[in-house]
GROMACS .gro file of C-alpha atoms in nm:
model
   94
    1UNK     CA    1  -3.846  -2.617   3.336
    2UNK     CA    2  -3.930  -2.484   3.003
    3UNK     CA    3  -4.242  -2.632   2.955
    4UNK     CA    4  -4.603  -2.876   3.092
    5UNK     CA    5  -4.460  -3.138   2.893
    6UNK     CA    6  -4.105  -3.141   3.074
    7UNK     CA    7  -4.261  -3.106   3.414
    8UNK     CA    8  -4.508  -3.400   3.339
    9UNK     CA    9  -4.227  -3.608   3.235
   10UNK     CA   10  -4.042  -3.560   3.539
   11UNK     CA   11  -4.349  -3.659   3.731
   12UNK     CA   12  -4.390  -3.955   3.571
   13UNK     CA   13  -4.059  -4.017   3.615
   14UNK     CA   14  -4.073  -3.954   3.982
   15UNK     CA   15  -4.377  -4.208   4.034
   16UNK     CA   16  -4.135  -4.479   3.853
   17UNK     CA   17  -3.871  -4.401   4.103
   18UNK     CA   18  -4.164  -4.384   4.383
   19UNK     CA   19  -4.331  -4.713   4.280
   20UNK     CA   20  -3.974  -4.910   4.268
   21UNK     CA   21  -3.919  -4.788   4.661
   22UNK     CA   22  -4.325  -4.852   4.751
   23UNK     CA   23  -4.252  -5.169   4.611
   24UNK     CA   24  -3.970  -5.264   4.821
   25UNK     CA   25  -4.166  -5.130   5.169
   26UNK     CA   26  -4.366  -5.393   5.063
   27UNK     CA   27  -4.150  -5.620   5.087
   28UNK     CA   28  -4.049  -5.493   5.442
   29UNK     CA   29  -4.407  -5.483   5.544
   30UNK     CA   30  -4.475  -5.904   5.449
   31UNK     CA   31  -4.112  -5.964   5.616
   32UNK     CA   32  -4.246  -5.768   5.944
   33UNK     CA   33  -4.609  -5.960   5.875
   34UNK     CA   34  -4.414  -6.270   5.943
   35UNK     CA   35  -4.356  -6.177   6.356
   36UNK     CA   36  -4.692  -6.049   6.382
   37UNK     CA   37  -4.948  -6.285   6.586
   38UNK     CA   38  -5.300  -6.090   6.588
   39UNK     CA   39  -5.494  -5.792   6.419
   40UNK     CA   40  -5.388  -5.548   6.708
   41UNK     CA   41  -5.042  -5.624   6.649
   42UNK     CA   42  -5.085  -5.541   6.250
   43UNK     CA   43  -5.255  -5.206   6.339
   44UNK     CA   44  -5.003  -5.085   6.571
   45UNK     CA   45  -5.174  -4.779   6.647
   46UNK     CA   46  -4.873  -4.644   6.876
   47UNK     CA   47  -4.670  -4.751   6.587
   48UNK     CA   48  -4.884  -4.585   6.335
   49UNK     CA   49  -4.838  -4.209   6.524
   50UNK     CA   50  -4.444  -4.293   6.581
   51UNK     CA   51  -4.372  -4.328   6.205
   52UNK     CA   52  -4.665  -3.999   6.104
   53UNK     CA   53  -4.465  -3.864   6.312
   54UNK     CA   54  -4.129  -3.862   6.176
   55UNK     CA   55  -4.264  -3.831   5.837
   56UNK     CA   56  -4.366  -3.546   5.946
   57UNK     CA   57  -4.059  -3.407   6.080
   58UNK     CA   58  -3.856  -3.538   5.788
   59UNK     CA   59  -4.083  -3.346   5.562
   60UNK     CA   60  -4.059  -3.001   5.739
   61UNK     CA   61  -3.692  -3.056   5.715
   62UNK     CA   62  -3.643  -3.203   5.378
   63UNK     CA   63  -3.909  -2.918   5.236
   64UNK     CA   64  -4.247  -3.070   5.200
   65UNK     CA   65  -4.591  -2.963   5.346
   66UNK     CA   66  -4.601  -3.192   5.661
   67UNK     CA   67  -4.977  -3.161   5.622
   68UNK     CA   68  -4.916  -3.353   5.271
   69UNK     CA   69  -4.684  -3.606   5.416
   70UNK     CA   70  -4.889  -3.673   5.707
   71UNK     CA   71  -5.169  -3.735   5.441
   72UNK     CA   72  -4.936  -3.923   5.214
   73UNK     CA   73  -4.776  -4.164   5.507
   74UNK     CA   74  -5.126  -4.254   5.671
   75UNK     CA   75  -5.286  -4.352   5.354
   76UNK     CA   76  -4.972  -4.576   5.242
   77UNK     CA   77  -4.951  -4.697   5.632
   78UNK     CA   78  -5.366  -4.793   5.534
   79UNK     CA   79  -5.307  -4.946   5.286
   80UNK     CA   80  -5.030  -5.179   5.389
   81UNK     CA   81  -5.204  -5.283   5.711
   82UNK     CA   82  -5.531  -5.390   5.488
   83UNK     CA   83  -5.257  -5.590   5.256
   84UNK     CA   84  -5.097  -5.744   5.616
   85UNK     CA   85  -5.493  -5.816   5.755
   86UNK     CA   86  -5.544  -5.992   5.417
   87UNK     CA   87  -5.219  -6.170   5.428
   88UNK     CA   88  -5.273  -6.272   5.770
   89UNK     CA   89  -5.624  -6.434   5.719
   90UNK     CA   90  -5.553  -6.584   5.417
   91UNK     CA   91  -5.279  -6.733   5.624
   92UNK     CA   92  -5.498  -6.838   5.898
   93UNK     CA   93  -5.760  -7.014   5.609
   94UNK     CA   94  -5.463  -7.224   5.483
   0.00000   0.00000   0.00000
């Protein structure tokens, strides 16, 4: 990299490529919603530590900080389980 500029641009071309897969775990996540009966079943705490888990491996292996990924993965994991708990009692208002 030969300058801020180029490394910038390759960020922001990296969040494109990042938002495009986000968006299509998204899709995963309302398809998985769909088998889901009750709150505890959304949270999936054993669930939860499985998949930090493996991020976490999968980070230490591809080159990443698995303190970052861990970070990363439970505040994307968050943040889908609050879109499934809204899904599911908008569902259950209907």
């Amino acid at each position: 990299m030969e300058s801020l500029d180029e490394v910038r641009a390759r960020i922001d071309a990296l969040d494109g490529e990042l938002v495009r897969l986000l968006a299509e775990r998204q899709e995963l996540v309302r398809a998985a919603a769909a088998f889901k009966r009750d709150e505890q079943a959304v949270r999936a705490p054993g669930r939860v530590e499985a998949v930090v888990a493996l991020a976490r491996e999968r980070a230490e292996a591809g080159g990443l900080a698995p303190d970052v990924a861990e970070a990363v993965w439970r505040a994307m994991i968050g943040a889908f389980i609050e879109l499934e708990l809204d899904e599911h009692t908008a569902r259950s208002d209907r």
